[in-house]
PDB file of C-alpha atoms in Angstrom:
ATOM      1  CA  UNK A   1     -84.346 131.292   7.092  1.00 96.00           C
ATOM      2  CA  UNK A   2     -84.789 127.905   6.045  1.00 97.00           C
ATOM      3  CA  UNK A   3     -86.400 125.663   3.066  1.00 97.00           C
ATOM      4  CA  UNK A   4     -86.761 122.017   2.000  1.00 98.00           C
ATOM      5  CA  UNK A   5     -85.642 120.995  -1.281  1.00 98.00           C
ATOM      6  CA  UNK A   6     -87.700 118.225  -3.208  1.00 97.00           C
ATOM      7  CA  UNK A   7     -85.791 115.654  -1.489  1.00 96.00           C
ATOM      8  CA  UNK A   8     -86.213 116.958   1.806  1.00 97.00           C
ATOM      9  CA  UNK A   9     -82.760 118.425   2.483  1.00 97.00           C
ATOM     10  CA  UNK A  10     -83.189 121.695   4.843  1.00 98.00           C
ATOM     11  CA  UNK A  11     -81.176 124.752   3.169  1.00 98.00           C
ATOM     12  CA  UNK A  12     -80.498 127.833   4.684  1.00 98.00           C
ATOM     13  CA  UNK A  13     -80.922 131.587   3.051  1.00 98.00           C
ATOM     14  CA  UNK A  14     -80.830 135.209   4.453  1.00 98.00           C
ATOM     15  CA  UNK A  15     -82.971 137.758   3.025  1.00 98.00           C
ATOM     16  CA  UNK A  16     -82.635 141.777   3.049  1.00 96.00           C
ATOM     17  CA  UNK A  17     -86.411 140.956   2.241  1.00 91.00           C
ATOM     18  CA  UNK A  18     -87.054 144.583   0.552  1.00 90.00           C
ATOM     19  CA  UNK A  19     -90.024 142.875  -2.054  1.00 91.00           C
ATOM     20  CA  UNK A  20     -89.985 146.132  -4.355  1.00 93.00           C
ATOM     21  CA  UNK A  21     -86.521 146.220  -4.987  1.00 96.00           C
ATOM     22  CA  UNK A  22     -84.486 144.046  -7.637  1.00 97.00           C
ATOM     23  CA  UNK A  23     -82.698 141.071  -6.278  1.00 98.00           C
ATOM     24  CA  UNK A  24     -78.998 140.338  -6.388  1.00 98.00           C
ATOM     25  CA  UNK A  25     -78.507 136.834  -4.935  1.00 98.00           C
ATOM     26  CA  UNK A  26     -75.157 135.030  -3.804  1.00 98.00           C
ATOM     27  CA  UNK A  27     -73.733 131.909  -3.801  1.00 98.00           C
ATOM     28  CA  UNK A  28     -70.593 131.376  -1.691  1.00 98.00           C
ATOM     29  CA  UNK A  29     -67.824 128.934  -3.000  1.00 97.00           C
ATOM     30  CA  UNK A  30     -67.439 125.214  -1.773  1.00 97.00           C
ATOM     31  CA  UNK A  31     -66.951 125.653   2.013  1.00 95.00           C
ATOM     32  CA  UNK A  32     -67.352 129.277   2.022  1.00 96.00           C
ATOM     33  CA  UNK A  33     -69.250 131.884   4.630  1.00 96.00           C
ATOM     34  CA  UNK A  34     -72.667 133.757   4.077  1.00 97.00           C
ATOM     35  CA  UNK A  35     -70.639 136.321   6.463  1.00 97.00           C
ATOM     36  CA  UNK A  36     -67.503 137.367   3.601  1.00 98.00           C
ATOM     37  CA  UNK A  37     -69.996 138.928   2.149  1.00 98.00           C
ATOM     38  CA  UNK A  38     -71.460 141.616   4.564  1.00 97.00           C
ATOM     39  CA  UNK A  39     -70.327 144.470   3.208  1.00 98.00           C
ATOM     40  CA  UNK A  40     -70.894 143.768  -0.265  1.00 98.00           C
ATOM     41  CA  UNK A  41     -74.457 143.319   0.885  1.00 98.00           C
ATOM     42  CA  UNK A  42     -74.233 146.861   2.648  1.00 98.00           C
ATOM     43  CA  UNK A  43     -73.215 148.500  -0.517  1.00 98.00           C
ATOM     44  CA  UNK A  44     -76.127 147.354  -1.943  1.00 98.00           C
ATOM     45  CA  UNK A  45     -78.497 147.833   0.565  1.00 96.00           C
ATOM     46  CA  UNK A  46     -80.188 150.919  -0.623  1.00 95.00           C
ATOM     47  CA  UNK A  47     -81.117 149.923  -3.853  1.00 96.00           C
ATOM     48  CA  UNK A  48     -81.383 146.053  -4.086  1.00 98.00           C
ATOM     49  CA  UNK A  49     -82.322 143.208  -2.304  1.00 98.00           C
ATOM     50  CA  UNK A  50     -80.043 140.794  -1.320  1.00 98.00           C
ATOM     51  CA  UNK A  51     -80.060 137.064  -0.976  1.00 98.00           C
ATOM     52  CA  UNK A  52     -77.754 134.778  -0.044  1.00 98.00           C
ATOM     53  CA  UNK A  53     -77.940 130.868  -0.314  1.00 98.00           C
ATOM     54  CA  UNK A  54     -75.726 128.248   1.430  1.00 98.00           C
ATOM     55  CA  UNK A  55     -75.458 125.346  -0.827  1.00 98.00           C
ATOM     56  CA  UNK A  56     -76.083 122.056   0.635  1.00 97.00           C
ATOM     57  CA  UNK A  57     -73.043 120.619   2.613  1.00 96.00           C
ATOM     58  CA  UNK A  58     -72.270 124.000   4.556  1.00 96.00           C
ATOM     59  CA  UNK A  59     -73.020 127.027   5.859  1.00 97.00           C
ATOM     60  CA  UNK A  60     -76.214 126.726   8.252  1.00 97.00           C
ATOM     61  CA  UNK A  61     -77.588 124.261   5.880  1.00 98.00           C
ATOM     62  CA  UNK A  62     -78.057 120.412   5.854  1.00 97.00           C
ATOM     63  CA  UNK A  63     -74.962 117.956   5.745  1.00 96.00           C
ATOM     64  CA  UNK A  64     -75.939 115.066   3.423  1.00 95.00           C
ATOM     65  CA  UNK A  65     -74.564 112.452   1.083  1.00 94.00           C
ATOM     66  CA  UNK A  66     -77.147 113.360  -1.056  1.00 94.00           C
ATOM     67  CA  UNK A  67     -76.562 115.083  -4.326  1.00 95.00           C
ATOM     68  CA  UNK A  68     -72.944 116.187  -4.325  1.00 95.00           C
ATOM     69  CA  UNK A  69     -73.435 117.540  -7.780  1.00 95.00           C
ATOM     70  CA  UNK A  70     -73.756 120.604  -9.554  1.00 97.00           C
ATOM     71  CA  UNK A  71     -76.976 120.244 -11.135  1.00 97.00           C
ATOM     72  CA  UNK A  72     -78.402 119.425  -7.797  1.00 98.00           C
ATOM     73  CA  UNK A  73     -76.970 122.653  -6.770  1.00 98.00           C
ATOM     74  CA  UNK A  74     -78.507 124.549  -9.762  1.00 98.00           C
ATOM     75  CA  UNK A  75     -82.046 122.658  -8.974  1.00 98.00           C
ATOM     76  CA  UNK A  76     -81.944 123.757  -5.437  1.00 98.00           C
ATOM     77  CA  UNK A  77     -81.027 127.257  -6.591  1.00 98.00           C
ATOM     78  CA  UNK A  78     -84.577 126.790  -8.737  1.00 98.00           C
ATOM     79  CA  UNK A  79     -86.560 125.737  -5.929  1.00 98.00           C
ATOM     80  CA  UNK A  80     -85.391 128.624  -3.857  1.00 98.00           C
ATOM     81  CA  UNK A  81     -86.506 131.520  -6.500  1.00 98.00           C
ATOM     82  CA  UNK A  82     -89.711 129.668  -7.278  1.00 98.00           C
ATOM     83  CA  UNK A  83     -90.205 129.658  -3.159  1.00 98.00           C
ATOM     84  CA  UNK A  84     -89.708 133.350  -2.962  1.00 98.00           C
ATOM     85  CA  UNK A  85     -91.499 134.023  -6.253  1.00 97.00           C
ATOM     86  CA  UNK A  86     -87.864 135.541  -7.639  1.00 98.00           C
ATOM     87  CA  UNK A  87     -87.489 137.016 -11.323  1.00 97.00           C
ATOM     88  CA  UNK A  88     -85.374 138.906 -13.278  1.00 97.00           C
ATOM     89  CA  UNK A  89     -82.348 137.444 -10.449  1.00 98.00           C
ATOM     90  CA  UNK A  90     -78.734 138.924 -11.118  1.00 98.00           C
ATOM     91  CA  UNK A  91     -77.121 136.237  -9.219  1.00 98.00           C
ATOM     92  CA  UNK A  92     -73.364 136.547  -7.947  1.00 98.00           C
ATOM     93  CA  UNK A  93     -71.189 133.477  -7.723  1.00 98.00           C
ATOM     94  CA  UNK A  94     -67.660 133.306  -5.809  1.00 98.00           C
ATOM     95  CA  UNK A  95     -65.427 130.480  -7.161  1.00 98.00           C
ATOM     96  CA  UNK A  96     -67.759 127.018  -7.386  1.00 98.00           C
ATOM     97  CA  UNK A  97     -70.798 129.522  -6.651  1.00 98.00           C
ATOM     98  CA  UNK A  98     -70.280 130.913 -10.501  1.00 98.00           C
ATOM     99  CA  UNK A  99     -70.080 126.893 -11.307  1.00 98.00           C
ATOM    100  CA  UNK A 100     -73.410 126.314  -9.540  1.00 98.00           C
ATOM    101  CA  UNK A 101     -74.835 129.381 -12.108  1.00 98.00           C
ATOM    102  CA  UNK A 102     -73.442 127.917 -15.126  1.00 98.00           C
ATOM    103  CA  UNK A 103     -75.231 124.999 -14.428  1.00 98.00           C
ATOM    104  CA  UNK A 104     -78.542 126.555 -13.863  1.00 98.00           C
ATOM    105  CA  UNK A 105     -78.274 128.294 -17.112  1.00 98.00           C
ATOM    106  CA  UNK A 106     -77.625 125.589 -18.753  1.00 98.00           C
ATOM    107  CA  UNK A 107     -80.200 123.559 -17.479  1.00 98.00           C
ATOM    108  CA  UNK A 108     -83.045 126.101 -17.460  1.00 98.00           C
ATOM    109  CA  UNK A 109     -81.799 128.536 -20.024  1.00 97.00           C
ATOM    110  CA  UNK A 110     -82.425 131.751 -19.088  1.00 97.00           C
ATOM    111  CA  UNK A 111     -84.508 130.705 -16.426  1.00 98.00           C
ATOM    112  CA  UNK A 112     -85.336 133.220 -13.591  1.00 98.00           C
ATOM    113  CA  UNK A 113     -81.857 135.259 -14.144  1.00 98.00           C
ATOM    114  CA  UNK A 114     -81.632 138.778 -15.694  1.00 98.00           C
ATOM    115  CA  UNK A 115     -78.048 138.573 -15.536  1.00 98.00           C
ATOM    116  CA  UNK A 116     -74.698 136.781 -13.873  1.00 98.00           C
ATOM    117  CA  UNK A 117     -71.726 137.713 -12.026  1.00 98.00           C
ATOM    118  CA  UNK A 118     -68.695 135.871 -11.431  1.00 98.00           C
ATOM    119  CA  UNK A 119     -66.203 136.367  -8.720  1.00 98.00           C
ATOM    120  CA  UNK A 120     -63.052 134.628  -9.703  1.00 98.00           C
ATOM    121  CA  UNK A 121     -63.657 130.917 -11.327  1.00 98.00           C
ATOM    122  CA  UNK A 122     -62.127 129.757 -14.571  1.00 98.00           C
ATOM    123  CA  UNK A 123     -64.891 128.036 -16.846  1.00 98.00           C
ATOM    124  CA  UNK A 124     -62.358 125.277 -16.670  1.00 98.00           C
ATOM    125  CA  UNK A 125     -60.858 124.044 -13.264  1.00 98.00           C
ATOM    126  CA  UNK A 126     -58.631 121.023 -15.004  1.00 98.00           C
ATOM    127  CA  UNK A 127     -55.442 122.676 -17.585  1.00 97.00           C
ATOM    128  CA  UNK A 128     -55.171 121.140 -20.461  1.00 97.00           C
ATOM    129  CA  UNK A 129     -53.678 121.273 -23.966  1.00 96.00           C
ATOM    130  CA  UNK A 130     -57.293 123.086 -24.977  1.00 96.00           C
ATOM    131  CA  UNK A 131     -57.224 125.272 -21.342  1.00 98.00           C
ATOM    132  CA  UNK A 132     -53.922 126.456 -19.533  1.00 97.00           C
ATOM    133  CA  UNK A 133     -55.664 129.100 -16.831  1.00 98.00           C
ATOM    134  CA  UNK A 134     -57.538 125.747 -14.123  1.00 97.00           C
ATOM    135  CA  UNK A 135     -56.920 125.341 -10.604  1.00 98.00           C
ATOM    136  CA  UNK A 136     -53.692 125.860  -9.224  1.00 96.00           C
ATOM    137  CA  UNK A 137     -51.478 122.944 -10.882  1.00 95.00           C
ATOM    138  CA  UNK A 138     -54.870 120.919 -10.990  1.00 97.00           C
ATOM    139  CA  UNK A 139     -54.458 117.914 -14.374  1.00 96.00           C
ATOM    140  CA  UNK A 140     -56.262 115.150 -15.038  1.00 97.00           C
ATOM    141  CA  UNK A 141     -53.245 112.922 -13.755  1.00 96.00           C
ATOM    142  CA  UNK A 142     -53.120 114.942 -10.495  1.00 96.00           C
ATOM    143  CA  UNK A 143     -56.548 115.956  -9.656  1.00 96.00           C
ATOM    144  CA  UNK A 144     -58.325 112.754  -7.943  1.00 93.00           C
ATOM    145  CA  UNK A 145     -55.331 113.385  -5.312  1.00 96.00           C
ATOM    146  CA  UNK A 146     -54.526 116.918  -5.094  1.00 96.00           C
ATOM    147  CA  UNK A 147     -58.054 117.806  -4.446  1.00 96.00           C
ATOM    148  CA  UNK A 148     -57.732 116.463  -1.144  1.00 95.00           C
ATOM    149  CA  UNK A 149     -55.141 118.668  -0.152  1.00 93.00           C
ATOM    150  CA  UNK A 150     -55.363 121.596   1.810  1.00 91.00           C
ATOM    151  CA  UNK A 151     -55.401 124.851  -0.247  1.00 92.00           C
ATOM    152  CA  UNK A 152     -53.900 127.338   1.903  1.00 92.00           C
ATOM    153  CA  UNK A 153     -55.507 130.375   2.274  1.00 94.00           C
ATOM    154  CA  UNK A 154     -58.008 131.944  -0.510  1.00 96.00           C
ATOM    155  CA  UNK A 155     -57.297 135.463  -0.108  1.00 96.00           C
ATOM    156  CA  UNK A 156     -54.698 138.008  -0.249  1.00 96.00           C
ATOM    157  CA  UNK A 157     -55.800 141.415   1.295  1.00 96.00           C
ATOM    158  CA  UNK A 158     -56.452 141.921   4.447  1.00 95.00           C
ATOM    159  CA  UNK A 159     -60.087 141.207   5.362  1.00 96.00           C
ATOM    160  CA  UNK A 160     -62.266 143.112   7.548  1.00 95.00           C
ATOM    161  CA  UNK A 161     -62.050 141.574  11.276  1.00 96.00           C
ATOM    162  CA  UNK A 162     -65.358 141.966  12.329  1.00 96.00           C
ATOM    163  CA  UNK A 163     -66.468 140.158   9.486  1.00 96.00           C
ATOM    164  CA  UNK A 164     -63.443 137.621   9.714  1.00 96.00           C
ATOM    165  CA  UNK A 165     -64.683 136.969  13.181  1.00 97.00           C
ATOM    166  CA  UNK A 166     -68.179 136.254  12.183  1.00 96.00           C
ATOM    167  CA  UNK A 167     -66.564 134.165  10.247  1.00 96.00           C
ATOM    168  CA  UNK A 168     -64.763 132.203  12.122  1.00 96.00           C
ATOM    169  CA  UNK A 169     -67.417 131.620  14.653  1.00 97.00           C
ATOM    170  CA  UNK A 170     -70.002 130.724  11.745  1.00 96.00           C
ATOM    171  CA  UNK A 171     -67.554 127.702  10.989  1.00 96.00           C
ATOM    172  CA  UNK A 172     -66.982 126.926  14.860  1.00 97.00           C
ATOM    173  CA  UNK A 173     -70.531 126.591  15.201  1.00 97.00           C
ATOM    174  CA  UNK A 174     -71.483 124.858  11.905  1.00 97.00           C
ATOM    175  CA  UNK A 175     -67.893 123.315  10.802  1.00 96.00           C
ATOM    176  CA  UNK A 176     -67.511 122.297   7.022  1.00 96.00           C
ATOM    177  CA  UNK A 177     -66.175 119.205   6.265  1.00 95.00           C
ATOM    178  CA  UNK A 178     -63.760 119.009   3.018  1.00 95.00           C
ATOM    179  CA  UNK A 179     -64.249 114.895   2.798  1.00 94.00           C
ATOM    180  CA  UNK A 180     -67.716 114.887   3.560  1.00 94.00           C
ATOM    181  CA  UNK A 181     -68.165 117.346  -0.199  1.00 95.00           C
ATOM    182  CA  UNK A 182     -65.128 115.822  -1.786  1.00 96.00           C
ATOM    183  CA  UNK A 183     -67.557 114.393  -4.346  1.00 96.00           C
ATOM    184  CA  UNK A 184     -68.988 117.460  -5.314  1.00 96.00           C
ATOM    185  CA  UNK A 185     -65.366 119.067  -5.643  1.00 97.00           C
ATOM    186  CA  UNK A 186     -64.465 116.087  -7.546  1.00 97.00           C
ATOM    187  CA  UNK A 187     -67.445 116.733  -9.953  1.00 96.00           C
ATOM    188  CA  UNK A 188     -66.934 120.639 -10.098  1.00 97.00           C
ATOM    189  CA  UNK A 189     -63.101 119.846 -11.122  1.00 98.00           C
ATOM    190  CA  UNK A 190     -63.981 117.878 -13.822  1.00 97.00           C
ATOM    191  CA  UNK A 191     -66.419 120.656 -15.475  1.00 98.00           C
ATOM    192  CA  UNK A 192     -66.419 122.467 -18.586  1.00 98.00           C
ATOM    193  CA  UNK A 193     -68.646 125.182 -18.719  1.00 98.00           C
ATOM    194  CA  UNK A 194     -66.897 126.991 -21.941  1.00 98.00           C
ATOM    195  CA  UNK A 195     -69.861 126.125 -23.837  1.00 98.00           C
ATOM    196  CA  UNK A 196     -71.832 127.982 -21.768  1.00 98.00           C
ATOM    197  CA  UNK A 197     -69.509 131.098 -21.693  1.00 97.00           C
ATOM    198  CA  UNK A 198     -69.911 130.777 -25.848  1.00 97.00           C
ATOM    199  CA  UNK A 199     -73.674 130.454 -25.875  1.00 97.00           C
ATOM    200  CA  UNK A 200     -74.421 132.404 -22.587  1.00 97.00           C
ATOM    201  CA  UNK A 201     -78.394 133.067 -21.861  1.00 98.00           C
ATOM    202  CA  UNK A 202     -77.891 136.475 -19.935  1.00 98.00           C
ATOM    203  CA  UNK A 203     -74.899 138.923 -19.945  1.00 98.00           C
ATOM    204  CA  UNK A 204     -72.542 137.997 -17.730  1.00 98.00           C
ATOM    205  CA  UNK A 205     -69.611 139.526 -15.710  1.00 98.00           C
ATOM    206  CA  UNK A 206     -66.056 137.908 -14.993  1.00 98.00           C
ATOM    207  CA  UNK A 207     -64.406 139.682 -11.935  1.00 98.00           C
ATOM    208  CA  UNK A 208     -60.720 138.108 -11.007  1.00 98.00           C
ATOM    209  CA  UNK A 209     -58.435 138.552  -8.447  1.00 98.00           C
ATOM    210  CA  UNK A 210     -55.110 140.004  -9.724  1.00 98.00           C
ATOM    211  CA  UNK A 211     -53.457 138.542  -6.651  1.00 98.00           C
ATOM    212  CA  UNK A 212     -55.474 134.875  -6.688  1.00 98.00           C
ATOM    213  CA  UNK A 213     -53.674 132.313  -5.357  1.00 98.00           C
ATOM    214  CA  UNK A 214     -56.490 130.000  -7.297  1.00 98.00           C
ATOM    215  CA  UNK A 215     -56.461 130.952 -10.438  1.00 98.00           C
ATOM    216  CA  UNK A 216     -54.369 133.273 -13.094  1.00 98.00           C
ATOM    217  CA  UNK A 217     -56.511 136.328 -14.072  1.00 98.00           C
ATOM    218  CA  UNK A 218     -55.515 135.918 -17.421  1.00 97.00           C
ATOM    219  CA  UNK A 219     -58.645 133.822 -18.153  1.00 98.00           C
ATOM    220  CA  UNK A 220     -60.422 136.716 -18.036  1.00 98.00           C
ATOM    221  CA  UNK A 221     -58.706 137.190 -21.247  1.00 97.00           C
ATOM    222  CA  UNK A 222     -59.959 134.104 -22.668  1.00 97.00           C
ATOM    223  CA  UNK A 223     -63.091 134.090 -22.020  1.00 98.00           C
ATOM    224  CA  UNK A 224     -62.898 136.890 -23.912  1.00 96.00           C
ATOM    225  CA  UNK A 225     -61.807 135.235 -27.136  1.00 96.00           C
ATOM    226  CA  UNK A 226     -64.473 132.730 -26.514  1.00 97.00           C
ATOM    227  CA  UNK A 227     -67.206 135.367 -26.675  1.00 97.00           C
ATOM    228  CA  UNK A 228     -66.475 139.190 -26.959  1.00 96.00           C
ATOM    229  CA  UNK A 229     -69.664 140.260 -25.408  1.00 96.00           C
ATOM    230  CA  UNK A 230     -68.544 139.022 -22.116  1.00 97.00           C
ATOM    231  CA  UNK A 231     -67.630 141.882 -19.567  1.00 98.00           C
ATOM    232  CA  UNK A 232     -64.449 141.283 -17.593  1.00 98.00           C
ATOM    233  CA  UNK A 233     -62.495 143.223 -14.719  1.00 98.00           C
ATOM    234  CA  UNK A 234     -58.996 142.076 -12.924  1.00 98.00           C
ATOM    235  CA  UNK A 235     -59.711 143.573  -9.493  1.00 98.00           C
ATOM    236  CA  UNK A 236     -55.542 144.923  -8.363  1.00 98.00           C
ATOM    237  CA  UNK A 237     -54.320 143.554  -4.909  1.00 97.00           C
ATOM    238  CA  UNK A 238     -57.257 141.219  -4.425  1.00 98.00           C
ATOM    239  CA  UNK A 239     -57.373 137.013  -3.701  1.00 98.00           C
ATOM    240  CA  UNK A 240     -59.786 134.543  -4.800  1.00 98.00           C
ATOM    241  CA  UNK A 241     -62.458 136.972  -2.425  1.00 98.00           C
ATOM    242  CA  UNK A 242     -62.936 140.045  -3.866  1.00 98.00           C
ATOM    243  CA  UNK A 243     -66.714 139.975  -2.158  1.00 98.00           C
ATOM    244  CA  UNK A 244     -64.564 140.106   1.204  1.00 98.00           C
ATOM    245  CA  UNK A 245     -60.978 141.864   0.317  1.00 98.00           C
ATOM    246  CA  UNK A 246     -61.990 144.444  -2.259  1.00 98.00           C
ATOM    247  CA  UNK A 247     -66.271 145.027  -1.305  1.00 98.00           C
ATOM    248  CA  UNK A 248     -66.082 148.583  -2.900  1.00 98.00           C
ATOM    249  CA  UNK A 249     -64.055 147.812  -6.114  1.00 98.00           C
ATOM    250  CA  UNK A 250     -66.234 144.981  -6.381  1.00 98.00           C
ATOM    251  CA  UNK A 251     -69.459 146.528  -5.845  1.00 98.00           C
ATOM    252  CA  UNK A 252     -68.793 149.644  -8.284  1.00 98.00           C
ATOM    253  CA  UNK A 253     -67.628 147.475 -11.144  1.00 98.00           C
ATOM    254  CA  UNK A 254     -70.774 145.178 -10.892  1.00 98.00           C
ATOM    255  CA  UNK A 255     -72.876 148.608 -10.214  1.00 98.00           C
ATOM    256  CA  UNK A 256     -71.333 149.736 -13.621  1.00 97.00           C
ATOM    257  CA  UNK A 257     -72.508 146.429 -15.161  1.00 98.00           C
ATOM    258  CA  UNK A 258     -75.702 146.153 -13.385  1.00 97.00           C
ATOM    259  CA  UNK A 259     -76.445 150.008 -14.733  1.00 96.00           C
ATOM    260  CA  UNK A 260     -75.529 149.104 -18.526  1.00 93.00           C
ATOM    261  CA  UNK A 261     -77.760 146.354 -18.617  1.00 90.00           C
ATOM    262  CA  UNK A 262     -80.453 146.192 -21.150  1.00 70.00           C
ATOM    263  CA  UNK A 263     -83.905 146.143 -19.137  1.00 61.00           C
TER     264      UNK A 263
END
């Protein structure tokens, strides 16, 4: 399915489409696949409604050079609830997905969400004296440079072929180019969102990956000492996917979130 933003870029979405159940809805990291996160959705299936949004720059939607930055993302993210008429959202958010969330929230407040999950990304990408748990070995020295570098791969367990596959041939027939979006990496590096885990709008959820080869799980730890209310899980032999390695860990420790949440 397919909408146009207010400056006519053409996003794509899937839909369960099941109007009388709650809504979870997804947002893949930079570069990621709709398709590592079929079985999550599956596990859901029978009592929400799933949505999942490709950000602008790739997936099945539009390549542009037009607003490679997060609060575009989050204002696209608006346009698509207020298309489908969306409230009380608990929306998910794998690595710069969980970005594109903190953003919305803190340009709409509470906006349209109920509540937020996020799937392995430090509130910080960029270590610091303030921040030791970023990106990798990502500084402020290093960054401008070492974002253009290949990654290597973001996940540790072994991922389901058939959805590996689907995959693969989702990026054979809709390839994602890392220079085209370098500016909106560039601008998701250089982030803070720490404010926002201080002051959050809705409860949120931090889930890492005990095995990420992204990111240290022990910000889940910090986060904590920036606000205590925040729920946290380190998901054991998992990467920076746990949507795609782990989908049943995943989906019973945001079930157990999702059923202690204040309605």
């Amino acid at each position: 399915m397919k909408f146009k933003t207010n400056d006519d870029m053409i996003l794509h979405y899937t839909d369960t489409g099941e109007k009388e159940k709650p809504v979870l809805l997804g947002i893949p990291g930079i570069g990621g696949s709709i398709q590592m996160w079929r079985n999550l959705i599956a596990l859901f299936n029978d009592k929400y409604r799933f949505i999942m949004l490709d950000p602008r720059n790739q997936g099945q939607s539009e390549r542009t050079y037009r607003g490679q930055r997060i609060s575009r993302h989050a204002v696209d993210l608006e346009e698509l609830m207020v298309k489908l008429d969306l409230h009380d959202v608990v929306a998910i958010g794998n690595s710069m997905g969980a970005a594109n969330l903190w953003a919305y929230l803190s340009i709409y407040g509470k906006g349209r969400l109920k509540a937020m999950v996020d799937l392995d990304q430090s509130p910080k990408m960029i270590a610091d004296k303030s921040w030791k748990y970023g990106f990798k070995d990502l500084n402020w020295n290093n960054y401008p440079t070492m974002l253009k570098f290949d990654f290597g791969k973001a996940f540790y367990h072994h991922i389901d072929d058939q959805i590996f596959q689907a995959a693969k041939k989702e990026y054979q027939e809709f390839p994602y180019d890392p220079a085209e979006n370098y500016n909106c990496l560039v601008e998701h590096a250089e982030q803070d969102w720490r404010d926002m885990i201080m002051d959050m709008p809705v409860p949120i959820l931090i889930i890492a990956g005990e095995k990420s080869p992204f990111f240290n799980p022990e910000f889940t730890k910090a986060v904590k000492f920036l606000n205590e209310d925040i729920k946290t899980a380190i998901i054991p032999e998992c990467g920076h996917l746990p949507q795609a390695e782990q989908p049943e860990k995943t989906y019973h420790i945001i079930t157990d979130f999702l059923n202690n949440l204040k309605n």
